[in-house]
CSV table of C-alpha atoms and ligand atoms in Angstrom, one decimal:
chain,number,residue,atom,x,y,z
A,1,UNK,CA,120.3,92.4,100.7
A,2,UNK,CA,116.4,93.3,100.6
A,3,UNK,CA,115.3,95.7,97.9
A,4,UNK,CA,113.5,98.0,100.5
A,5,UNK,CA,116.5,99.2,101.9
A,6,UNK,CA,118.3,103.0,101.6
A,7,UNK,CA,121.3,103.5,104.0
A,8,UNK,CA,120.1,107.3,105.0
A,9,UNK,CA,117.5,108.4,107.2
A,10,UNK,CA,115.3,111.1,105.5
A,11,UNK,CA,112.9,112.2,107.6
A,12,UNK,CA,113.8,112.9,111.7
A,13,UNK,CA,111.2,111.4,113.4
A,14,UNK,CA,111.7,107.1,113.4
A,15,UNK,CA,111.4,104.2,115.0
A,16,UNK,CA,114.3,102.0,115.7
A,17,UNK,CA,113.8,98.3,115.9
A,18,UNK,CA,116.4,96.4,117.7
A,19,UNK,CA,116.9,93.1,116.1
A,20,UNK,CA,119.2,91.4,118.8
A,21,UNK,CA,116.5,92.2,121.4
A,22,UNK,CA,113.8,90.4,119.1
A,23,UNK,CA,116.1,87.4,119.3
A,24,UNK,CA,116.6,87.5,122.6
A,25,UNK,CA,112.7,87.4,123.4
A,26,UNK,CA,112.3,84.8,120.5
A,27,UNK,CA,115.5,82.7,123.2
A,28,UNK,CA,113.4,83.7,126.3
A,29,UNK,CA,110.0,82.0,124.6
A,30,UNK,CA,112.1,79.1,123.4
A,31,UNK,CA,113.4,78.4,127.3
A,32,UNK,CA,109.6,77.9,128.1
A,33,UNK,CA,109.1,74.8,125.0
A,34,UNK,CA,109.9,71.6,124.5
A,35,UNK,CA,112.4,71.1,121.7
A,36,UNK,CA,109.8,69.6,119.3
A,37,UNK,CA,107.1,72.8,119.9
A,38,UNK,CA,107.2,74.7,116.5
A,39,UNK,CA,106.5,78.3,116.8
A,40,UNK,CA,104.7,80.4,114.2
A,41,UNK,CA,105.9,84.0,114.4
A,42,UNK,CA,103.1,86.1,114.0
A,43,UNK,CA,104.0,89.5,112.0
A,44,UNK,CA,100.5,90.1,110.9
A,45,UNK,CA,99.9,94.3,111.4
A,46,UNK,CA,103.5,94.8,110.0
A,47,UNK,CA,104.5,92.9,112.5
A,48,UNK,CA,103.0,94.7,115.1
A,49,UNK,CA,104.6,97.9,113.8
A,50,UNK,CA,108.0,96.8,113.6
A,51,UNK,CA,108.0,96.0,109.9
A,52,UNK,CA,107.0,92.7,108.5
A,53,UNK,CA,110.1,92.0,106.2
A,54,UNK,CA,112.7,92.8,108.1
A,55,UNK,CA,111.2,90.8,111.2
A,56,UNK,CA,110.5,87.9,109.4
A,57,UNK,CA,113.9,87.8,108.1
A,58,UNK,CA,115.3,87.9,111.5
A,59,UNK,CA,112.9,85.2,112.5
A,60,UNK,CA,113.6,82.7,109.1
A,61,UNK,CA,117.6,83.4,110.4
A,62,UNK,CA,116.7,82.2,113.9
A,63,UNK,CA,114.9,79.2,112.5
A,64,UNK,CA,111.0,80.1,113.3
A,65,UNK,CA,108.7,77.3,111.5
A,66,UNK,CA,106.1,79.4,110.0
A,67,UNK,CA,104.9,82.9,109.4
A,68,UNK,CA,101.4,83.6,110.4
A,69,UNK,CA,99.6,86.8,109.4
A,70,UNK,CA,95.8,88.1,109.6
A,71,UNK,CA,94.7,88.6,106.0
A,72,UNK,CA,96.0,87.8,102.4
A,73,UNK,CA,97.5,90.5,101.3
A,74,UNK,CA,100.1,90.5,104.3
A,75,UNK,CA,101.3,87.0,103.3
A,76,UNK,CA,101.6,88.1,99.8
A,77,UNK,CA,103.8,90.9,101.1
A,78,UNK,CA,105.9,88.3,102.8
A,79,UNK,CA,105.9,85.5,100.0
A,80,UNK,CA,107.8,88.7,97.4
A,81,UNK,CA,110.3,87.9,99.7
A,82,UNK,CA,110.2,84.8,101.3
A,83,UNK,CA,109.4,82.0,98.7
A,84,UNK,CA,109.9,78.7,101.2
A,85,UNK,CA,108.9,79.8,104.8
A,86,UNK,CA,105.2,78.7,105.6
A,87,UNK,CA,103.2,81.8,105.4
A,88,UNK,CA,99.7,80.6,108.0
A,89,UNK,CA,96.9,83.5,107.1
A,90,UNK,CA,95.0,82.8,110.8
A,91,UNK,CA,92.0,85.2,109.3
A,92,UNK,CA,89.2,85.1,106.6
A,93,UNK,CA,90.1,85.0,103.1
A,94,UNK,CA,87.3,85.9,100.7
A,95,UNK,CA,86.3,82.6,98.4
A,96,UNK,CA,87.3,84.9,95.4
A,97,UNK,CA,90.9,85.6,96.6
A,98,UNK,CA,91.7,81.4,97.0
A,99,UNK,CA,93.3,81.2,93.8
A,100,UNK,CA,95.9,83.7,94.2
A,101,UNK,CA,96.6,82.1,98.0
A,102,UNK,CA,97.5,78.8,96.7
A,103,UNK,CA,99.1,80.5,93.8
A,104,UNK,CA,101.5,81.8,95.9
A,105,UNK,CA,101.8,78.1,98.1
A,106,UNK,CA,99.8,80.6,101.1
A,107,UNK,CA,98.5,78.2,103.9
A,108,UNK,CA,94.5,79.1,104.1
A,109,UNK,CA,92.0,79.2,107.3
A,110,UNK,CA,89.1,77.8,106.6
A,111,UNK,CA,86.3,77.0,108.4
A,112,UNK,CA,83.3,75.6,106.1
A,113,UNK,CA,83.2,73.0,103.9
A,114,UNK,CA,82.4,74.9,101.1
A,115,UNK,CA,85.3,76.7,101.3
A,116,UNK,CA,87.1,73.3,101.5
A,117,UNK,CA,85.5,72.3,98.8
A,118,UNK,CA,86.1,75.2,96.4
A,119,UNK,CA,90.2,75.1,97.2
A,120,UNK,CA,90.1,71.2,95.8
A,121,UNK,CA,88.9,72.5,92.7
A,122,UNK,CA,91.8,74.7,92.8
A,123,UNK,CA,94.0,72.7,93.6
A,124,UNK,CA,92.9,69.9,90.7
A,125,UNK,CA,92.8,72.9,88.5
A,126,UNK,CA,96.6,74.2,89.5
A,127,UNK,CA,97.7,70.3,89.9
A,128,UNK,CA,98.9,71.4,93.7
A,129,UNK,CA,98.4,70.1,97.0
A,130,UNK,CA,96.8,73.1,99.5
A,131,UNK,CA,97.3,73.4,102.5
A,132,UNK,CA,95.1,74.1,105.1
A,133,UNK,CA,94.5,74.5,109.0
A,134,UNK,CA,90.6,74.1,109.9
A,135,UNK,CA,89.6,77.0,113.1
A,136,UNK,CA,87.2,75.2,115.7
A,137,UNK,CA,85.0,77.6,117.3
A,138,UNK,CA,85.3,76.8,121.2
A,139,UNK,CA,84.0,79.7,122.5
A,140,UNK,CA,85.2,83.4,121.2
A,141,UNK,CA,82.7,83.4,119.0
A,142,UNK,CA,85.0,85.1,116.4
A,143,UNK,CA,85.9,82.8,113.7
A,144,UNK,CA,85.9,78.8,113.2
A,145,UNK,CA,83.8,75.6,112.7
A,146,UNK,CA,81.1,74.9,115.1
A,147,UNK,CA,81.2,72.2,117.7
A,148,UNK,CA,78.0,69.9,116.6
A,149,UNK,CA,76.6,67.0,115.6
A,150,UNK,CA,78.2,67.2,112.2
A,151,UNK,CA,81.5,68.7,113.1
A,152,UNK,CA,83.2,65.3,112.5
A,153,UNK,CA,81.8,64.3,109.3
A,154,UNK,CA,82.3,67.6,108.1
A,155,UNK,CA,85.9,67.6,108.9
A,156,UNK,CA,86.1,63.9,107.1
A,157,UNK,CA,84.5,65.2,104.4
A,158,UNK,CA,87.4,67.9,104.4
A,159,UNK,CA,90.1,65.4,104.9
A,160,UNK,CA,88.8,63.2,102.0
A,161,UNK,CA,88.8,66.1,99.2
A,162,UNK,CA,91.2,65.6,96.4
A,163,UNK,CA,94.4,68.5,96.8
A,164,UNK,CA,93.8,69.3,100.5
A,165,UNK,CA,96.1,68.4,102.8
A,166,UNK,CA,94.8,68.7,106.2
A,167,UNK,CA,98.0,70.5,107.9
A,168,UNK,CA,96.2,72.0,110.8
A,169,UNK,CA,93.8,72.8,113.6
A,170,UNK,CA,93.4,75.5,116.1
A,171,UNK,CA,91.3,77.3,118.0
A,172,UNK,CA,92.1,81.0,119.7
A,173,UNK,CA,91.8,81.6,123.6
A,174,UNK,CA,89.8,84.1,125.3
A,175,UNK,CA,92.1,84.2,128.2
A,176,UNK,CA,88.9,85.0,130.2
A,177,UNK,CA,89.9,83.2,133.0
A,178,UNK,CA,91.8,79.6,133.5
A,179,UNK,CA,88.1,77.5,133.9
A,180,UNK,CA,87.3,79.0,130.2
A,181,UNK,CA,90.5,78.5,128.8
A,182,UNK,CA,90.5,74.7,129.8
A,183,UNK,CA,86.8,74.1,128.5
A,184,UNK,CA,88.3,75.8,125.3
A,185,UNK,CA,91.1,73.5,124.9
A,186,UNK,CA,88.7,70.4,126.0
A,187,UNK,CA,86.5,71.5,123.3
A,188,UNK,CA,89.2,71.7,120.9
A,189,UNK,CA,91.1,68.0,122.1
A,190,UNK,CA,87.2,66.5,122.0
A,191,UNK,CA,87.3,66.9,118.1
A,192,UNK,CA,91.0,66.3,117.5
A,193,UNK,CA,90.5,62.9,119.7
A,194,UNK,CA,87.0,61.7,117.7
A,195,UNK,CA,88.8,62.3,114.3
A,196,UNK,CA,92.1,60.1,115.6
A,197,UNK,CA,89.7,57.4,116.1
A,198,UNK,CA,88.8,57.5,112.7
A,199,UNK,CA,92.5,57.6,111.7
A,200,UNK,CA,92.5,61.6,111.1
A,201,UNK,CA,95.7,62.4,112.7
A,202,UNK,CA,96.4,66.4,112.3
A,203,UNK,CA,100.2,66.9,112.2
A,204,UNK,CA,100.1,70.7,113.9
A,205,UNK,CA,97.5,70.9,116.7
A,206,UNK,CA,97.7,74.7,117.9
A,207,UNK,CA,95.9,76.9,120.5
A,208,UNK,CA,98.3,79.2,122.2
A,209,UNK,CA,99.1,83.1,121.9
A,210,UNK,CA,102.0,84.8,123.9
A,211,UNK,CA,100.2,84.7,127.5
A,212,UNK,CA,98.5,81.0,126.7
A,213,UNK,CA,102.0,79.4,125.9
A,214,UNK,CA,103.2,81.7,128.9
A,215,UNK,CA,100.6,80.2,131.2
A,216,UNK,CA,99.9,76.9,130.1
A,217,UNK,CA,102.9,74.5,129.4
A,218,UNK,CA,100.3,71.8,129.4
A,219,UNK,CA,98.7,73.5,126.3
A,220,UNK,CA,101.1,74.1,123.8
A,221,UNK,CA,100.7,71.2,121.6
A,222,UNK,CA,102.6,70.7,118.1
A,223,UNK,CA,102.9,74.9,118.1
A,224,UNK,CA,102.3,78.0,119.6
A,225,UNK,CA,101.3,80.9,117.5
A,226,UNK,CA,103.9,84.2,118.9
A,227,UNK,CA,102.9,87.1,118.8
A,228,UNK,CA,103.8,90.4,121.1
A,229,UNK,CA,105.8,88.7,123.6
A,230,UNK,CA,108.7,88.3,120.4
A,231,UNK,CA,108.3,92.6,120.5
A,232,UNK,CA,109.1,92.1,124.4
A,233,UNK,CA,105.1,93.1,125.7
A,234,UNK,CA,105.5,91.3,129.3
A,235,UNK,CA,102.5,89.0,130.4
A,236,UNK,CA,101.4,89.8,133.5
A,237,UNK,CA,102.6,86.7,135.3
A,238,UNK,CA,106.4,87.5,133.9
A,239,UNK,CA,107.1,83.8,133.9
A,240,UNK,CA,109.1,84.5,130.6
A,241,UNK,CA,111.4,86.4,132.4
A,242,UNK,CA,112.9,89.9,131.8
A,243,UNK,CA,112.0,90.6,128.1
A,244,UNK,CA,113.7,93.8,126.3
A,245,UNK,CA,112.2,96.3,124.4
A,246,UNK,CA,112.3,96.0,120.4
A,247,UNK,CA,110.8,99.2,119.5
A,248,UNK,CA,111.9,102.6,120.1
A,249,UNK,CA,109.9,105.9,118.5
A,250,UNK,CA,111.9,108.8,118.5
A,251,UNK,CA,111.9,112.2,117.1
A,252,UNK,CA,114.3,115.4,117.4
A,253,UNK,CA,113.1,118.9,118.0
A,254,UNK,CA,112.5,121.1,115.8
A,255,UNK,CA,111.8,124.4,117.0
A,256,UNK,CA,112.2,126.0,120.3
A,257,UNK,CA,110.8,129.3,121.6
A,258,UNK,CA,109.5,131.3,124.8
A,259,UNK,CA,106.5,132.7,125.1
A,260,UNK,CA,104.9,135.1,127.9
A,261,UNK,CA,101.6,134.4,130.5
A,262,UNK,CA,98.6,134.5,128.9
A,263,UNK,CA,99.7,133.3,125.5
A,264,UNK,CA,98.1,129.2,124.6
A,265,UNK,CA,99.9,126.4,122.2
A,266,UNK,CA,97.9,124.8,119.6
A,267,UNK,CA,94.4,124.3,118.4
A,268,UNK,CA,91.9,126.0,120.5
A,269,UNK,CA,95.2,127.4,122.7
A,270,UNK,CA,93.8,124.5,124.6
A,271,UNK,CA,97.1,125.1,126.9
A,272,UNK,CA,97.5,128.9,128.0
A,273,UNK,CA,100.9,129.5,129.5
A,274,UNK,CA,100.9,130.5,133.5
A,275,UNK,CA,104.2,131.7,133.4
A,276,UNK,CA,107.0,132.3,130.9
A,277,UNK,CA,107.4,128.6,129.2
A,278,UNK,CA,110.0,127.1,126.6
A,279,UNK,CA,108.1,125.5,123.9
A,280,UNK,CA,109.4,122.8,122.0
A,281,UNK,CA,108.0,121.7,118.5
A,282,UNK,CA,107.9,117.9,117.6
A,283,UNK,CA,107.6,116.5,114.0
A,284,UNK,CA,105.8,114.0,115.0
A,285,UNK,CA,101.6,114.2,115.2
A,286,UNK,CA,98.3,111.6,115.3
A,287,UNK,CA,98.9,110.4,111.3
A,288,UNK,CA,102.1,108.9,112.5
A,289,UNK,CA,100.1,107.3,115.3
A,290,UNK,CA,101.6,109.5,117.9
A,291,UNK,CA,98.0,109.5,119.3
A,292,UNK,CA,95.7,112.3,119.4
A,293,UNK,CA,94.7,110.7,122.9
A,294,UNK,CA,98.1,111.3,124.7
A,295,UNK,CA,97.1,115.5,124.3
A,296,UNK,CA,97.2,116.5,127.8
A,297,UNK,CA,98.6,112.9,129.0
A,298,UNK,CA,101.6,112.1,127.1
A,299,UNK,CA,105.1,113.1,128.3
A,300,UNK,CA,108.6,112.5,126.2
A,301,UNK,CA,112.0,111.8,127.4
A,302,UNK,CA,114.9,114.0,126.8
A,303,UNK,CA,118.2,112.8,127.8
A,304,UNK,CA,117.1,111.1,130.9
A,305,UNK,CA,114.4,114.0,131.4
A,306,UNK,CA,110.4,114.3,131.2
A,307,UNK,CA,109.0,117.0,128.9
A,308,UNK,CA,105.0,116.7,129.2
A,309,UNK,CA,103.1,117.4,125.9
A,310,UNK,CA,101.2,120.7,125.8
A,311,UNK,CA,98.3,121.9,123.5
A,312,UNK,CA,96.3,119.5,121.2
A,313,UNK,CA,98.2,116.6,119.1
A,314,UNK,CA,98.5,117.9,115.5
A,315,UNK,CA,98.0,115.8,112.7
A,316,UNK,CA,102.0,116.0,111.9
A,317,UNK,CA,103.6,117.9,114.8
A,318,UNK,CA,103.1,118.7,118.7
A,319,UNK,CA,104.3,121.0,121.2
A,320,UNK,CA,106.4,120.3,124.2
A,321,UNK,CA,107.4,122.1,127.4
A,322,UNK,CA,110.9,122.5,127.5
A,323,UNK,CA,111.0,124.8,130.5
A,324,UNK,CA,112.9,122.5,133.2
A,325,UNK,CA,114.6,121.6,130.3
A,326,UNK,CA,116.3,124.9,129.3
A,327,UNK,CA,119.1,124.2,127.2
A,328,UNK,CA,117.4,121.6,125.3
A,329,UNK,CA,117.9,122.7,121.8
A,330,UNK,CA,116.9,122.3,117.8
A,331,UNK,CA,117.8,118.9,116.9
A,332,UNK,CA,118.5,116.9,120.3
A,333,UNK,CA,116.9,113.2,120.0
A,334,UNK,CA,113.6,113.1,121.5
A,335,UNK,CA,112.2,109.1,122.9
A,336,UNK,CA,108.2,109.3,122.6
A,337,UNK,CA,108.3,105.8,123.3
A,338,UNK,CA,110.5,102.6,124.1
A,339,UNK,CA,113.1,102.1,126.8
A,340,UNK,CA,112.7,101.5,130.5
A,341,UNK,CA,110.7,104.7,132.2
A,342,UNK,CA,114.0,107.2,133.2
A,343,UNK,CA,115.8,107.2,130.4
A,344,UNK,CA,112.5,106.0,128.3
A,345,UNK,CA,108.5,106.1,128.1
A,346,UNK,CA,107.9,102.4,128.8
A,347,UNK,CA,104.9,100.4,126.5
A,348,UNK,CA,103.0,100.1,129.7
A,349,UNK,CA,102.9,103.6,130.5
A,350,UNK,CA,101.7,104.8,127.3
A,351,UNK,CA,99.0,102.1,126.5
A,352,UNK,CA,97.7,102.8,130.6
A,353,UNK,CA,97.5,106.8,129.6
A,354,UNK,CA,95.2,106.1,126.7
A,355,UNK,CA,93.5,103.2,128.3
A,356,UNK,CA,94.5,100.9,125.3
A,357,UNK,CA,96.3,97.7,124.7
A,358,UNK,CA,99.9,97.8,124.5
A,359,UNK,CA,99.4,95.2,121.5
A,360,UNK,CA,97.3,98.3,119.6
A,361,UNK,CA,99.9,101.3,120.7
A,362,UNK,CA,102.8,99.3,118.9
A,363,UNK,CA,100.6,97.9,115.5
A,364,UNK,CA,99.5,101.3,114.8
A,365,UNK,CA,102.8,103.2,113.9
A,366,UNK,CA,102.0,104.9,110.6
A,367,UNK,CA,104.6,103.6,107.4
A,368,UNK,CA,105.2,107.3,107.1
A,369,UNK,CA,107.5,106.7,110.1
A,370,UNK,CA,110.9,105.3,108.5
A,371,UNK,CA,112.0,102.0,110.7
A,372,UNK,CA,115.8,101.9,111.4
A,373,UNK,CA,117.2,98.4,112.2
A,374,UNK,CA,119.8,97.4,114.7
A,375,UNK,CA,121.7,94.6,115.9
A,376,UNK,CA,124.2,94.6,117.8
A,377,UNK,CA,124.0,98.5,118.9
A,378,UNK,CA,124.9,99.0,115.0
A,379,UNK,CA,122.6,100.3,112.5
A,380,UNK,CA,122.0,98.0,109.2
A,381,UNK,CA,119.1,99.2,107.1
A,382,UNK,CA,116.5,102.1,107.2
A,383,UNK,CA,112.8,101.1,105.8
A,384,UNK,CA,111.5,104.4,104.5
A,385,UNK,CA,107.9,102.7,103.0
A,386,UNK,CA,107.4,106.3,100.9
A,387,UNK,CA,110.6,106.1,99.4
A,388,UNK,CA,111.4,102.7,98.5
B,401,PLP,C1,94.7,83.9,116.2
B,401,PLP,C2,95.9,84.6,116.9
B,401,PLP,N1,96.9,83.8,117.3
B,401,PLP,C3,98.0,84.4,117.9
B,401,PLP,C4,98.0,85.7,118.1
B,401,PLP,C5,99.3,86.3,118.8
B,401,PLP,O1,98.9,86.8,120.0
B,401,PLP,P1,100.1,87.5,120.9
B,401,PLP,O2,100.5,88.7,120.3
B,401,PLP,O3,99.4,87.7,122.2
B,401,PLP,O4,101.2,86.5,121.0
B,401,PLP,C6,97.0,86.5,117.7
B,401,PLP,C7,97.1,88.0,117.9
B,401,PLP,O5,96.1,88.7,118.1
B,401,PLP,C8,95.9,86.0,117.0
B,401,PLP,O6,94.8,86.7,116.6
């Protein structure tokens, strides 16, 4: 049993993650490798929202290959837990924060030889072996090693310190358009081939996200790093096939009232009622990352019904129009997100309303929002981060 789990639900507005559809995606991507293709699961933002422990404990059950997260303390928050799986941090980590990474066997990101060069020491200091995976730049101009004239003696150089073991290499598409993403992977297959002539084989060769492993069996190499298609996001080409929704945010209501013509909702009464309206209250607001944005947009789902929101977002709570809803009442379940779009408010739909990626509308749910685990239709475990 993890320690971070209570068996009650304390506060009435949730998300529920549904393990068995996770696993089911995690099947779907699997359909599209070949057997030898490793995957790292990537559960860097809390696992896109849906809670870092609890998916990577789904993922180690269903036999995932590595963890691989954006900054260090997210792998330290999975390595309290998780003392064997490889944890991949695909980001920066400051040359100050090394030690504690290899203390705690993290696989580092580097992309300088002076960064190489400072983990040998570590690594002769702590009598370990680290491990590392070298980003090549090829083009997004975010993070990684420059393709020049040095690159390969650089790279030797790397390969030849004391304590480094040379694990990986990857690069990170733009998904601009197919032309780019081949001259990215030429650039990227240009190095790995020059340093196999000098006998530098790199065991796990990696370049593709959810849409690049998706789009371009050719590309997958020794793994492909998975990220939002595991929390069912569907690529546009839907070659994965039908993927389910993992996440559903949901709240119940907490007040209903009428009120007359003339009388507004909210800050700034930015919504004046035309006619007699049914308002309902929601405990839900912009701090839980029910965003501010979806104030005059957004719309929940009530039993099968739409009930747009009215008046500005709050910071904890927001108003509702309950009026061709009339016997909703105090306490019925309310979806603000998740499901298909009639009994739901589908991903797409919400991310299209704000004009944001559906990738950002999942990451972004606050930890004051308790996450509820199921499997099977069956609760097992409530996370409630300001509790446990
Ligand atoms: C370097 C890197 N690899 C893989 C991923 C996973 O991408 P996706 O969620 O599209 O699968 C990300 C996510 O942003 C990333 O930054």
């Amino acid at each position: 049993m993890l320690k971070n789990c209570t068996d009650s639900l304390m506060r009435n507005t949730w998300v529920e993650i549904d393990l068995s559809n996770l696993e089911y995606n995690l099947s779907q991507a699997r359909k599209m490798l070949k057997s030898k293709t490793k995957i790292a699961g990537v559960v860097k933002a809390n696992a896109y929202g849906h809670g870092s422990i609890h998916i990577a404990k789904a993922l180690i059950e269903n036999g995932i290959d590595m963890l691989a997260v954006a900054c260090l303390t997210e792998a330290i928050e999975l390595r309290k837990y998780y003392s064997d799986i490889p944890i991949l941090i695909m980001g920066y980590t400051p040359s100050d924060k090394l030690k504690f990474a290899v203390q705690n066997n993290i696989t580092i990101t580097i992309f300088s030889l002076e960064q190489a060069i400072i983990l040998s020491d570590i690594g002769e200091m702590l009598n370990k072996e680290v491990t590392i995976h070298i980003k090549i730049e090829t083009g997004f101009n975010r993070l990684g090693l420059k393709i020049d004239s040095n690159i390969i003696s650089i790279i030797e150089k790397i390969y030849n310190l004391k304590n480094i073991r040379l694990e990986g290499m990857f690069t990170h598409f733009a998904l601009k358009t197919k032309e780019t993403d081949k001259i990215q992977y030429e650039l990227l297959m240009n190095v790995i081939h020059k340093l196999e002539a000098k006998g530098i084989y790199i065991p796990i060769k990696h370049i593709c996200d959810s849409i690049g492993m998706v789009i371009y069996p050719e590309y997958h190499l020794d793994m492909i790093r998975l990220g939002s298609l595991m929390y069912g996001v569907q690529t546009s080409s839907k070659k994965e096939g039908s993927l389910r929704s993992v996440m559903t945010f949901k709240t119940e209501i907490s007040q209903v009232k009428e009120i007359q013509a003339g009388e507004g909702v909210g800050y700034d009464y930015s919504f004046v009622a035309k006619k007699k309206t049914i308002v309902g209250t929601l405990p839900v607001g912009y701090a839980d990352e029910y965003m501010r944005a979806l104030t005059g947009k957004g719309e929940v789902n009530i039993n099968g019904k739409r009930a747009p929101i009215i008046g500005k977002i709050c910071m904890d709570q927001c108003m509702i129009d309950l009026t061709n809803i009339p016997y909703a009442k105090v306490g019925d379940e309310v979806i603000l997100l998740g499901g298909n779009s009639k009994d739901g408010i589908t991903l797409d739909e919400v991310a299209e309303k704000i004009n944001t990626n559906r990738n950002e509308v999942l990451s972004v749910i606050s930890r004051r929002v308790p996450r509820v685990y199921i499997k099977k239709s069956k609760p097992i475990c409530i996370v409630d981060y300001l509790l446990d």
